[in-house]
CSV table of C-alpha atoms in Angstrom, one decimal:
chain,number,residue,atom,x,y,z
A,14,UNK,CA,-10.9,-50.9,-15.1
A,15,UNK,CA,-8.8,-48.2,-13.5
A,16,UNK,CA,-9.7,-44.7,-14.6
A,17,UNK,CA,-7.3,-41.9,-14.7
A,18,UNK,CA,-8.7,-38.4,-14.9
A,19,UNK,CA,-6.0,-36.5,-16.8
A,20,UNK,CA,-5.0,-33.3,-18.5
A,21,UNK,CA,-2.5,-33.8,-21.3
A,22,UNK,CA,-1.1,-30.2,-21.0
A,23,UNK,CA,-0.7,-30.2,-17.1
A,24,UNK,CA,2.4,-31.6,-15.2
A,25,UNK,CA,0.8,-33.2,-12.2
A,26,UNK,CA,-1.1,-35.9,-14.3
A,27,UNK,CA,1.8,-36.4,-16.3
A,28,UNK,CA,3.5,-38.0,-13.2
A,29,UNK,CA,0.6,-40.4,-12.9
A,30,UNK,CA,0.7,-41.3,-16.7
A,31,UNK,CA,4.5,-42.2,-16.4
A,32,UNK,CA,4.0,-44.1,-13.2
A,33,UNK,CA,1.1,-46.3,-14.8
A,34,UNK,CA,3.3,-46.8,-17.9
A,35,UNK,CA,6.3,-47.9,-15.9
A,36,UNK,CA,4.1,-50.4,-14.1
A,37,UNK,CA,2.4,-51.6,-17.4
A,38,UNK,CA,-1.1,-51.0,-15.9
A,39,UNK,CA,-3.9,-50.8,-18.4
A,40,UNK,CA,-6.3,-48.1,-17.6
A,41,UNK,CA,-8.9,-45.8,-19.1
A,42,UNK,CA,-8.2,-42.1,-19.4
A,43,UNK,CA,-10.6,-39.3,-19.3
A,44,UNK,CA,-9.3,-35.8,-20.3
A,45,UNK,CA,-10.3,-32.9,-18.2
A,46,UNK,CA,-10.1,-29.5,-19.8
A,47,UNK,CA,-8.3,-27.3,-17.3
A,48,UNK,CA,-8.0,-24.4,-19.8
A,49,UNK,CA,-11.8,-23.9,-19.9
A,50,UNK,CA,-12.3,-24.7,-16.1
A,51,UNK,CA,-13.8,-28.1,-16.5
A,52,UNK,CA,-12.3,-29.1,-13.1
A,53,UNK,CA,-14.4,-26.4,-11.5
A,54,UNK,CA,-17.8,-27.7,-12.8
A,55,UNK,CA,-20.2,-29.8,-10.8
A,56,UNK,CA,-19.7,-32.9,-12.8
A,57,UNK,CA,-16.1,-33.0,-12.1
A,58,UNK,CA,-16.5,-31.9,-8.4
A,59,UNK,CA,-18.7,-35.0,-7.9
A,60,UNK,CA,-15.7,-37.1,-9.0
A,61,UNK,CA,-13.1,-35.1,-7.1
A,62,UNK,CA,-14.2,-32.3,-4.8
A,63,UNK,CA,-10.4,-31.0,-4.7
A,64,UNK,CA,-11.0,-29.9,-8.3
A,65,UNK,CA,-7.7,-31.1,-9.2
A,66,UNK,CA,-5.9,-33.6,-11.6
A,67,UNK,CA,-4.8,-36.2,-11.5
A,68,UNK,CA,-7.5,-38.3,-9.9
A,69,UNK,CA,-7.5,-42.2,-10.1
A,70,UNK,CA,-10.8,-44.0,-9.7
A,71,UNK,CA,-9.7,-47.5,-8.6
A,72,UNK,CA,-11.1,-50.9,-9.3
A,73,UNK,CA,-12.6,-50.8,-5.8
A,74,UNK,CA,-14.6,-47.6,-6.6
A,75,UNK,CA,-12.5,-45.1,-4.6
A,76,UNK,CA,-11.1,-42.0,-6.0
A,77,UNK,CA,-7.6,-41.2,-5.2
A,78,UNK,CA,-7.0,-37.4,-5.6
A,79,UNK,CA,-3.2,-36.9,-5.3
A,80,UNK,CA,0.1,-38.3,-6.7
A,81,UNK,CA,1.2,-39.6,-3.2
A,82,UNK,CA,-2.0,-41.8,-3.0
A,83,UNK,CA,-1.9,-42.9,-6.4
A,84,UNK,CA,1.7,-43.9,-6.2
A,85,UNK,CA,1.1,-45.9,-3.0
A,86,UNK,CA,-1.9,-47.7,-4.4
A,87,UNK,CA,-0.1,-48.6,-7.8
A,88,UNK,CA,2.9,-49.8,-6.0
A,89,UNK,CA,0.8,-52.2,-3.8
A,90,UNK,CA,-1.3,-53.3,-6.7
A,91,UNK,CA,1.7,-54.2,-8.8
A,92,UNK,CA,4.8,-54.4,-6.8
A,93,UNK,CA,7.2,-54.9,-9.7
A,94,UNK,CA,9.0,-53.2,-10.9
A,95,UNK,CA,9.5,-51.6,-7.3
A,96,UNK,CA,9.5,-47.7,-7.7
A,97,UNK,CA,9.1,-46.9,-4.0
A,98,UNK,CA,12.1,-49.0,-2.8
A,99,UNK,CA,12.4,-52.5,-1.6
A,100,UNK,CA,14.5,-52.4,1.6
A,101,UNK,CA,13.7,-50.2,4.6
A,102,UNK,CA,16.6,-47.8,3.6
A,103,UNK,CA,15.7,-47.8,-0.1
A,104,UNK,CA,12.1,-46.8,0.9
A,105,UNK,CA,13.5,-44.2,3.2
A,106,UNK,CA,15.9,-42.7,0.7
A,107,UNK,CA,13.4,-42.6,-2.3
A,108,UNK,CA,10.8,-41.0,-0.1
A,109,UNK,CA,13.1,-38.5,1.2
A,110,UNK,CA,14.3,-37.5,-2.3
A,111,UNK,CA,10.8,-37.5,-3.6
A,112,UNK,CA,9.6,-35.1,-1.0
A,113,UNK,CA,12.8,-32.9,-1.6
A,114,UNK,CA,12.0,-32.8,-5.4
A,115,UNK,CA,8.3,-32.1,-4.8
A,116,UNK,CA,9.0,-29.3,-2.2
A,117,UNK,CA,12.2,-27.6,-3.6
A,118,UNK,CA,11.5,-28.1,-7.2
A,119,UNK,CA,7.8,-28.7,-8.2
A,120,UNK,CA,6.3,-26.6,-5.6
A,121,UNK,CA,8.7,-23.8,-6.4
A,122,UNK,CA,7.9,-23.8,-10.0
A,123,UNK,CA,4.2,-23.7,-9.2
A,124,UNK,CA,4.8,-20.8,-6.8
A,125,UNK,CA,6.5,-18.9,-9.6
A,126,UNK,CA,3.8,-19.8,-12.3
A,127,UNK,CA,0.6,-19.3,-10.3
A,128,UNK,CA,1.7,-16.1,-8.7
A,129,UNK,CA,3.1,-14.5,-11.8
A,130,UNK,CA,0.9,-15.7,-14.8
A,131,UNK,CA,-1.9,-13.3,-15.9
A,132,UNK,CA,-4.0,-16.3,-16.8
A,133,UNK,CA,-3.9,-17.4,-13.1
A,134,UNK,CA,-5.2,-14.3,-11.4
A,135,UNK,CA,-7.1,-15.4,-8.2
A,136,UNK,CA,-5.8,-19.0,-8.9
A,137,UNK,CA,-2.5,-18.8,-7.0
A,138,UNK,CA,-3.2,-22.2,-5.4
A,139,UNK,CA,-5.0,-25.3,-7.0
A,140,UNK,CA,-8.3,-26.3,-5.6
A,141,UNK,CA,-12.0,-25.3,-5.2
A,142,UNK,CA,-11.3,-22.0,-3.6
A,143,UNK,CA,-9.8,-18.9,-5.3
A,144,UNK,CA,-6.7,-17.3,-3.8
A,145,UNK,CA,-5.1,-13.9,-4.8
A,146,UNK,CA,-1.7,-13.7,-6.5
A,147,UNK,CA,1.4,-12.6,-4.4
A,148,UNK,CA,3.7,-11.2,-7.0
A,149,UNK,CA,6.9,-11.5,-4.7
A,150,UNK,CA,6.2,-15.2,-4.4
A,151,UNK,CA,6.7,-15.4,-8.3
A,152,UNK,CA,10.1,-14.0,-8.1
A,153,UNK,CA,11.0,-16.1,-5.0
A,154,UNK,CA,9.8,-19.1,-6.8
A,155,UNK,CA,12.0,-18.6,-9.9
A,156,UNK,CA,15.0,-18.3,-7.5
A,157,UNK,CA,14.1,-21.4,-5.7
A,158,UNK,CA,14.0,-23.3,-9.1
A,159,UNK,CA,17.5,-22.1,-9.8
A,160,UNK,CA,18.6,-23.3,-6.3
A,161,UNK,CA,16.9,-26.6,-6.9
A,162,UNK,CA,18.7,-27.2,-10.1
A,163,UNK,CA,22.1,-26.3,-8.5
A,164,UNK,CA,21.4,-28.7,-5.7
A,165,UNK,CA,20.2,-31.6,-8.0
A,166,UNK,CA,23.1,-31.2,-10.4
A,167,UNK,CA,25.5,-31.5,-7.5
A,168,UNK,CA,23.7,-34.6,-6.0
A,169,UNK,CA,23.7,-36.4,-9.5
A,170,UNK,CA,27.4,-36.1,-9.7
A,171,UNK,CA,28.5,-39.9,-10.1
A,172,UNK,CA,24.8,-41.1,-9.9
A,173,UNK,CA,22.6,-42.7,-12.6
A,174,UNK,CA,19.5,-42.1,-10.6
A,175,UNK,CA,18.1,-39.7,-8.0
A,176,UNK,CA,17.9,-42.3,-5.1
A,177,UNK,CA,18.9,-45.7,-3.9
A,178,UNK,CA,20.8,-46.4,-7.0
A,179,UNK,CA,17.7,-47.4,-9.0
A,180,UNK,CA,14.9,-45.8,-11.2
A,181,UNK,CA,12.2,-44.7,-8.8
A,182,UNK,CA,9.4,-42.4,-8.3
A,183,UNK,CA,11.9,-39.8,-7.4
A,184,UNK,CA,13.2,-39.8,-11.0
A,185,UNK,CA,9.6,-39.5,-12.2
A,186,UNK,CA,8.9,-36.5,-10.1
A,187,UNK,CA,12.2,-34.8,-11.0
A,188,UNK,CA,11.8,-35.5,-14.7
A,189,UNK,CA,8.4,-33.8,-14.7
A,190,UNK,CA,9.7,-30.9,-12.4
A,191,UNK,CA,12.6,-30.2,-14.7
A,192,UNK,CA,10.4,-30.2,-17.7
A,193,UNK,CA,7.7,-28.0,-15.8
A,194,UNK,CA,10.3,-25.3,-15.1
A,195,UNK,CA,10.1,-24.1,-18.7
A,196,UNK,CA,6.7,-22.6,-17.6
A,197,UNK,CA,8.7,-20.0,-15.5
A,198,UNK,CA,11.3,-19.8,-18.3
A,199,UNK,CA,14.1,-21.7,-16.3
A,200,UNK,CA,16.1,-24.5,-17.7
A,201,UNK,CA,19.3,-26.3,-16.9
A,202,UNK,CA,22.2,-24.5,-18.1
A,203,UNK,CA,25.7,-25.3,-19.2
A,204,UNK,CA,26.7,-25.5,-15.4
A,205,UNK,CA,24.3,-28.3,-14.9
A,206,UNK,CA,26.2,-31.0,-16.8
A,207,UNK,CA,25.1,-33.8,-14.4
A,208,UNK,CA,21.5,-32.9,-14.4
A,209,UNK,CA,21.5,-32.7,-18.2
A,210,UNK,CA,23.1,-36.1,-18.6
A,211,UNK,CA,20.7,-37.6,-16.3
A,212,UNK,CA,17.8,-36.0,-18.1
A,213,UNK,CA,19.0,-37.3,-21.4
A,214,UNK,CA,19.3,-40.8,-19.9
A,215,UNK,CA,15.7,-40.5,-18.8
A,216,UNK,CA,14.5,-39.6,-22.2
A,217,UNK,CA,15.5,-43.1,-23.5
A,218,UNK,CA,12.7,-44.6,-21.3
A,219,UNK,CA,9.5,-44.9,-23.5
A,220,UNK,CA,7.3,-43.6,-20.5
A,221,UNK,CA,9.1,-40.2,-20.6
A,222,UNK,CA,7.3,-39.3,-23.8
A,223,UNK,CA,3.9,-39.2,-22.3
């Protein structure tokens, strides 16, 4: 059976949990205690030398150590419901918006959190090596999140979904990014009516409670 190496309190593995739920794929879950540094220990390094979650151990015995690889594998394993698009243009639009949400939203939040949290001193970047915080990046990250919310709100005017007129991996990434922004004390405001409407609609999907 597929095994997901997870952490219930972290945003990145939540993306994989939602994806697997939307696809209806049975899997085993192993929790990795990030708070106490289990990801840095020898046992987990043997599973994923990148020392990150999620990681997905496939039925073929390979370990996929990032959400991009996990999404590609799961989509190929179970094509329906299609979450990466069907037509060439759908695939392109969904990939583009998923990248934008990742870069403009998700990474901006991580930048703000990892460079500003006292709990993450010398852990400004995930992975096996320590990196010092840069306080200026924390401030920049929070501003980037505000800009991301503004841009996403404008994009969602008259739209039910992020891309291609259908629920996709871009919506999954965006839900987790919007919720993750609370970690840097940023959330959609009254001026983000479209974004709040979309998030409320996403909350009706059972997978989003994971």
